[in-house]
mmCIF file of C-alpha atoms in Angstrom:
data_model
loop_
_atom_site.group_PDB
_atom_site.id
_atom_site.type_symbol
_atom_site.label_atom_id
_atom_site.label_comp_id
_atom_site.label_asym_id
_atom_site.label_seq_id
_atom_site.Cartn_x
_atom_site.Cartn_y
_atom_site.Cartn_z
ATOM 1 C CA MET A 175 -78.011 60.177 -8.043
ATOM 2 C CA ASP A 176 -73.973 58.057 -8.918
ATOM 3 C CA ILE A 177 -74.660 55.726 -7.782
ATOM 4 C CA LYS A 178 -70.898 54.190 -7.974
ATOM 5 C CA ASN A 179 -70.513 49.703 -7.716
ATOM 6 C CA SER A 180 -66.921 48.166 -7.038
ATOM 7 C CA VAL A 181 -65.891 46.156 -10.382
ATOM 8 C CA ASN A 182 -63.575 42.949 -9.849
ATOM 9 C CA THR A 183 -60.580 43.169 -11.480
ATOM 10 C CA THR A 184 -58.728 39.478 -12.374
ATOM 11 C CA LEU A 185 -54.676 40.029 -10.941
ATOM 12 C CA TYR A 186 -52.031 38.317 -13.264
ATOM 13 C CA ASN A 187 -48.869 37.362 -12.381
ATOM 14 C CA SER A 188 -48.796 39.053 -8.982
ATOM 15 C CA PRO A 189 -48.746 42.649 -8.716
ATOM 16 C CA SER A 190 -47.147 43.260 -5.204
ATOM 17 C CA TYR A 191 -49.998 45.427 -2.986
ATOM 18 C CA THR A 192 -48.647 47.715 -0.430
ATOM 19 C CA SER A 193 -50.831 48.261 2.801
ATOM 20 C CA THR A 194 -49.272 51.335 4.431
ATOM 21 C CA SER A 195 -49.071 54.849 2.498
ATOM 22 C CA GLY A 196 -52.422 55.004 0.565
ATOM 23 C CA LYS A 197 -51.392 51.026 -0.293
ATOM 24 C CA TYR A 198 -51.247 50.645 -3.623
ATOM 25 C CA LEU A 199 -50.557 47.289 -6.103
ATOM 26 C CA THR A 200 -46.960 47.549 -7.904
ATOM 27 C CA PHE A 201 -46.720 46.789 -11.788
ATOM 28 C CA ASN A 202 -43.457 45.690 -12.437
ATOM 29 C CA GLY A 203 -43.135 46.895 -16.087
ATOM 30 C CA VAL A 204 -42.081 42.860 -16.961
ATOM 31 C CA ASN A 205 -45.294 41.198 -17.220
ATOM 32 C CA GLN A 206 -47.682 42.172 -14.718
ATOM 33 C CA TYR A 207 -51.495 43.315 -15.408
ATOM 34 C CA GLY A 208 -54.825 43.286 -14.157
ATOM 35 C CA MET A 209 -58.330 43.460 -16.583
ATOM 36 C CA THR A 210 -61.146 44.323 -15.174
ATOM 37 C CA GLY A 211 -64.532 42.616 -15.422
ATOM 38 C CA ASN A 212 -67.294 43.658 -19.062
ATOM 39 C CA LEU A 213 -67.963 47.155 -17.910
ATOM 40 C CA ALA A 214 -70.083 47.077 -21.144
ATOM 41 C CA SER A 215 -73.920 47.698 -19.100
ATOM 42 C CA LYS A 216 -72.639 50.409 -17.158
ATOM 43 C CA VAL A 217 -70.493 52.685 -19.727
ATOM 44 C CA THR A 218 -73.434 52.198 -22.744
ATOM 45 C CA GLY A 219 -73.652 55.302 -24.372
ATOM 46 C CA ASN A 220 -70.616 57.532 -25.502
ATOM 47 C CA THR A 221 -69.807 59.121 -23.032
ATOM 48 C CA VAL A 222 -67.191 58.369 -20.682
ATOM 49 C CA THR A 223 -64.023 59.534 -18.187
ATOM 50 C CA LEU A 224 -61.677 56.948 -16.620
ATOM 51 C CA MET A 225 -59.407 59.052 -13.645
ATOM 52 C CA ALA A 226 -56.534 57.116 -12.123
ATOM 53 C CA TRP A 227 -54.052 57.021 -8.788
ATOM 54 C CA ILE A 228 -50.847 56.739 -10.227
ATOM 55 C CA TYR A 229 -46.584 56.959 -9.025
ATOM 56 C CA PRO A 230 -45.481 55.692 -12.381
ATOM 57 C CA THR A 231 -41.489 54.745 -12.510
ATOM 58 C CA GLY A 232 -40.926 53.845 -15.843
ATOM 59 C CA ASN A 233 -42.424 53.760 -19.350
ATOM 60 C CA GLY A 234 -45.687 52.123 -20.529
ATOM 61 C CA VAL A 235 -49.697 52.038 -20.983
ATOM 62 C CA ILE A 236 -51.426 52.792 -18.009
ATOM 63 C CA VAL A 237 -54.891 51.630 -18.883
ATOM 64 C CA THR A 238 -55.880 50.051 -22.550
ATOM 65 C CA GLU A 239 -59.515 50.258 -23.522
ATOM 66 C CA LEU A 240 -60.941 46.423 -25.291
ATOM 67 C CA GLY A 241 -63.654 45.313 -26.215
ATOM 68 C CA THR A 242 -62.978 41.305 -24.912
ATOM 69 C CA GLY A 243 -61.615 40.011 -21.549
ATOM 70 C CA SER A 244 -58.528 38.786 -24.192
ATOM 71 C CA THR A 245 -55.091 40.954 -24.203
ATOM 72 C CA SER A 246 -54.617 42.430 -27.787
ATOM 73 C CA SER A 247 -57.729 40.598 -29.942
ATOM 74 C CA GLY A 248 -60.473 42.076 -31.497
ATOM 75 C CA TRP A 249 -61.391 45.748 -30.108
ATOM 76 C CA HIS A 250 -58.369 47.982 -28.364
ATOM 77 C CA ASP A 251 -56.032 50.840 -27.552
ATOM 78 C CA ALA A 252 -53.772 52.172 -25.230
ATOM 79 C CA GLN A 253 -56.118 55.218 -23.175
ATOM 80 C CA ILE A 254 -53.503 56.166 -20.606
ATOM 81 C CA GLU A 255 -49.748 55.873 -20.785
ATOM 82 C CA ILE A 256 -46.551 57.871 -20.364
ATOM 83 C CA THR A 257 -44.193 57.117 -23.017
ATOM 84 C CA GLY A 258 -40.439 59.066 -23.898
ATOM 85 C CA GLY A 259 -39.480 62.139 -21.643
ATOM 86 C CA ASN A 260 -41.624 61.793 -19.382
ATOM 87 C CA THR A 261 -44.355 62.166 -21.332
ATOM 88 C CA LEU A 262 -48.281 61.416 -20.158
ATOM 89 C CA ARG A 263 -50.845 60.717 -22.576
ATOM 90 C CA VAL A 264 -54.063 59.781 -22.593
ATOM 91 C CA ALA A 265 -56.913 58.693 -26.048
ATOM 92 C CA ILE A 266 -59.376 57.927 -27.449
ATOM 93 C CA TRP A 267 -59.846 55.601 -30.255
ATOM 94 C CA ASN A 268 -61.711 57.661 -34.018
ATOM 95 C CA SER A 269 -60.208 55.368 -36.539
ATOM 96 C CA ASN A 270 -56.676 56.469 -35.054
ATOM 97 C CA SER A 271 -56.132 57.500 -31.036
ATOM 98 C CA VAL A 272 -56.767 60.484 -30.384
ATOM 99 C CA GLN A 273 -54.502 62.055 -28.185
ATOM 100 C CA LEU A 274 -53.786 64.340 -26.032
ATOM 101 C CA SER A 275 -49.385 64.772 -23.914
ATOM 102 C CA THR A 276 -47.881 66.777 -21.527
ATOM 103 C CA SER A 277 -45.046 66.417 -19.035
ATOM 104 C CA ILE A 278 -45.513 64.031 -15.782
ATOM 105 C CA THR A 279 -42.516 63.860 -12.847
ATOM 106 C CA LEU A 280 -41.804 60.145 -12.808
ATOM 107 C CA ASN A 281 -41.472 58.329 -8.720
ATOM 108 C CA ALA A 282 -44.431 60.898 -7.587
ATOM 109 C CA TRP A 283 -48.153 60.457 -6.904
ATOM 110 C CA HIS A 284 -50.862 62.149 -9.415
ATOM 111 C CA LEU A 285 -53.994 61.739 -10.091
ATOM 112 C CA VAL A 286 -53.551 61.181 -14.405
ATOM 113 C CA GLY A 287 -57.041 60.219 -16.718
ATOM 114 C CA PHE A 288 -59.615 62.769 -19.196
ATOM 115 C CA THR A 289 -63.033 62.780 -19.617
ATOM 116 C CA TYR A 290 -65.459 63.020 -23.495
ATOM 117 C CA ASP A 291 -68.601 64.561 -22.788
ATOM 118 C CA GLY A 292 -69.430 62.399 -26.424
ATOM 119 C CA THR A 293 -68.261 66.068 -27.902
ATOM 120 C CA THR A 294 -64.839 67.207 -26.077
ATOM 121 C CA LEU A 295 -61.815 65.917 -24.490
ATOM 122 C CA VAL A 296 -60.142 67.374 -22.292
ATOM 123 C CA GLY A 297 -56.883 65.765 -20.730
ATOM 124 C CA TYR A 298 -57.174 66.525 -16.770
ATOM 125 C CA LYS A 299 -53.098 65.921 -14.464
ATOM 126 C CA ASP A 300 -54.103 66.627 -10.835
ATOM 127 C CA GLY A 301 -56.631 68.038 -10.631
ATOM 128 C CA ALA A 302 -56.072 70.429 -13.806
ATOM 129 C CA SER A 303 -56.761 70.309 -17.689
ATOM 130 C CA PHE A 304 -53.570 70.933 -20.414
ATOM 131 C CA SER A 305 -55.097 69.927 -23.359
ATOM 132 C CA SER A 306 -59.294 68.981 -24.867
ATOM 133 C CA VAL A 307 -59.993 68.722 -28.845
ATOM 134 C CA VAL A 308 -63.307 68.601 -30.089
ATOM 135 C CA THR A 309 -63.580 65.292 -31.393
ATOM 136 C CA GLN A 310 -66.115 62.027 -32.388
ATOM 137 C CA ARG A 311 -64.827 58.828 -30.454
ATOM 138 C CA GLN A 312 -65.917 55.052 -31.893
ATOM 139 C CA ASN A 313 -66.146 52.942 -28.537
ATOM 140 C CA PRO A 314 -66.505 49.208 -28.143
ATOM 141 C CA VAL A 315 -69.424 48.742 -26.823
ATOM 142 C CA ALA A 316 -71.063 50.200 -30.338
ATOM 143 C CA ASN A 317 -70.026 48.149 -32.406
ATOM 144 C CA GLY A 318 -70.624 45.107 -30.890
ATOM 145 C CA ASN A 319 -68.073 44.391 -28.700
ATOM 146 C CA GLY A 320 -67.746 44.385 -24.930
ATOM 147 C CA LEU A 321 -65.935 46.831 -22.603
ATOM 148 C CA TYR A 322 -62.751 45.962 -21.016
ATOM 149 C CA TYR A 323 -59.876 47.948 -18.923
ATOM 150 C CA GLY A 324 -56.631 46.794 -18.847
ATOM 151 C CA ILE A 325 -54.394 47.425 -16.789
ATOM 152 C CA GLY A 326 -50.710 48.189 -17.175
ATOM 153 C CA LEU A 327 -51.441 45.990 -19.903
ATOM 154 C CA THR A 328 -49.168 45.668 -23.062
ATOM 155 C CA GLU A 329 -50.523 47.709 -25.681
ATOM 156 C CA THR A 330 -49.450 47.157 -29.697
ATOM 157 C CA THR A 331 -52.826 50.163 -31.288
ATOM 158 C CA ASN A 332 -50.081 52.224 -28.576
ATOM 159 C CA LEU A 333 -49.861 56.114 -27.577
ATOM 160 C CA GLY A 334 -45.351 55.592 -27.949
ATOM 161 C CA SER A 335 -44.623 52.598 -25.977
ATOM 162 C CA GLY A 336 -46.942 49.815 -25.472
ATOM 163 C CA ALA A 337 -45.165 48.541 -22.874
ATOM 164 C CA TYR A 338 -46.411 46.611 -19.593
ATOM 165 C CA GLY A 339 -46.347 49.115 -16.876
ATOM 166 C CA SER A 340 -44.654 50.199 -14.404
ATOM 167 C CA PHE A 341 -45.804 52.432 -11.753
ATOM 168 C CA ARG A 342 -48.281 51.813 -8.665
ATOM 169 C CA LEU A 343 -51.812 51.867 -9.014
ATOM 170 C CA GLY A 344 -54.055 53.696 -5.784
ATOM 171 C CA ASP A 345 -57.399 54.072 -7.329
ATOM 172 C CA PHE A 346 -58.960 53.591 -10.777
ATOM 173 C CA GLN A 347 -62.486 55.176 -11.828
ATOM 174 C CA VAL A 348 -64.604 55.069 -14.606
ATOM 175 C CA PHE A 349 -67.666 57.439 -14.893
ATOM 176 C CA ASP A 350 -69.928 56.548 -17.969
ATOM 177 C CA ARG A 351 -69.759 60.628 -18.572
ATOM 178 C CA GLY A 352 -68.079 62.873 -19.286
ATOM 179 C CA ILE A 353 -67.299 64.269 -15.801
ATOM 180 C CA THR A 354 -67.307 68.873 -14.885
ATOM 181 C CA ALA A 355 -63.521 69.475 -14.744
ATOM 182 C CA ASP A 356 -64.972 71.064 -11.086
ATOM 183 C CA GLU A 357 -65.940 67.479 -9.931
ATOM 184 C CA VAL A 358 -62.400 66.464 -11.286
ATOM 185 C CA ASN A 359 -61.098 68.958 -8.706
ATOM 186 C CA ARG A 360 -62.726 67.251 -6.013
ATOM 187 C CA ILE A 361 -61.785 63.944 -6.211
ATOM 188 C CA TYR A 362 -57.785 65.249 -6.482
ATOM 189 C CA ASN A 363 -58.429 66.666 -3.430
ATOM 190 C CA LEU A 364 -60.956 64.119 -2.086
ATOM 191 C CA TYR A 365 -58.052 61.057 -2.612
ATOM 192 C CA ALA A 366 -54.747 63.698 -2.462
ATOM 193 C CA TYR A 367 -53.523 63.470 1.380
ATOM 194 C CA ARG A 368 -53.438 59.443 1.292
ATOM 195 C CA TYR A 369 -51.107 59.763 -1.584
ATOM 196 C CA GLY A 370 -48.154 62.254 0.914
ATOM 197 C CA ILE A 371 -49.943 65.383 -0.524
ATOM 198 C CA TYR A 372 -51.653 67.463 1.270
ATOM 199 C CA PRO A 373 -50.845 65.049 4.418
ATOM 200 C CA VAL A 374 -53.529 65.848 7.241
ATOM 201 C CA SER A 375 -50.743 65.284 11.113
ATOM 202 C CA ASN A 376 -52.827 62.473 12.715
ATOM 203 C CA TRP A 377 -54.201 60.135 10.168
ATOM 204 C CA ASN A 378 -52.537 56.663 9.549
ATOM 205 C CA PRO A 379 -51.254 56.241 6.290
ATOM 206 C CA GLY A 380 -52.875 53.089 5.900
ATOM 207 C CA GLU A 381 -56.086 53.879 6.578
ATOM 208 C CA PRO A 382 -57.677 56.953 5.553
ATOM 209 C CA ASN A 383 -60.494 56.653 7.687
ATOM 210 C CA ASP A 384 -58.534 54.967 10.591
ATOM 211 C CA SER A 385 -60.366 52.050 10.697
ATOM 212 C CA GLY A 386 -57.357 49.167 9.898
ATOM 213 C CA GLY A 387 -59.155 46.604 8.664
ATOM 214 C CA GLU A 388 -58.838 46.311 4.249
ATOM 215 C CA ASP A 389 -56.298 43.758 3.567
ATOM 216 C CA TYR A 390 -55.130 42.501 -0.222
ATOM 217 C CA THR A 391 -58.753 41.040 -1.427
ATOM 218 C CA GLN A 392 -60.849 44.015 -0.425
ATOM 219 C CA PHE A 393 -58.130 46.780 -1.781
ATOM 220 C CA VAL A 394 -58.732 44.626 -4.761
ATOM 221 C CA LEU A 395 -62.134 44.323 -5.056
ATOM 222 C CA SER A 396 -62.552 47.536 -4.355
ATOM 223 C CA LEU A 397 -59.844 49.506 -6.675
ATOM 224 C CA ILE A 398 -62.093 50.098 -9.655
ATOM 225 C CA HIS A 399 -65.240 51.961 -9.266
ATOM 226 C CA ILE A 400 -67.745 52.579 -12.081
ATOM 227 C CA SER A 401 -70.415 55.500 -11.904
ATOM 228 C CA GLU A 402 -73.466 54.359 -13.104
ATOM 229 C CA PRO A 403 -76.311 55.972 -14.908
ATOM 230 C CA THR A 404 -77.270 58.865 -12.794
ATOM 231 C CA ARG A 405 -81.470 57.805 -11.585
ATOM 232 C CA ARG A 406 -83.797 59.743 -11.797
ATOM 233 C CA SER A 407 -87.499 59.426 -10.219
#
């Protein structure tokens, strides 16, 4: 079974927190970002999946991969980004950025990201794939680095913008494997109601389970979900 654990993320320059309408952080596109802890012990191989619920309001980096917790130092490359012409781009690194792209509507909630199973990079938006490419991947852990993700962080090795991200973030998930298309679709359907997609008539927008008890600290500490390696008996 897959075991998901929360991973602490440090926020810089005070992204604002909204406790209703599904709960989310807002990054202003100017100087606000988050930095995960080191995930090298959890994502040890060359397969990976990144999925993020976002409400983009402008161009900029959504997720960048880093080898250290320092910004744009050592190993670093943008992996999910919004660029000109309302374009969503996802990428992995293989001596340069191997990227896929599709159009995206601003000022609306979307599940965006990609899967990589060791052979094929597949881009996803709103539970469905939009493109794929067969490619190798180079990753920071295999090259003697750690593994950190910058959220909304400006990036010089970018996919066309490189600016601080301008978006709302509801959830960010990292898997140590390339999850299946069915699993991506299940993630989309599981969380869509939180953001007004497939609304539930008697649902309290502040809490999926109507408990009403989650505060800012709990939200931030549970925002990044990591799927650890499959455990077999």
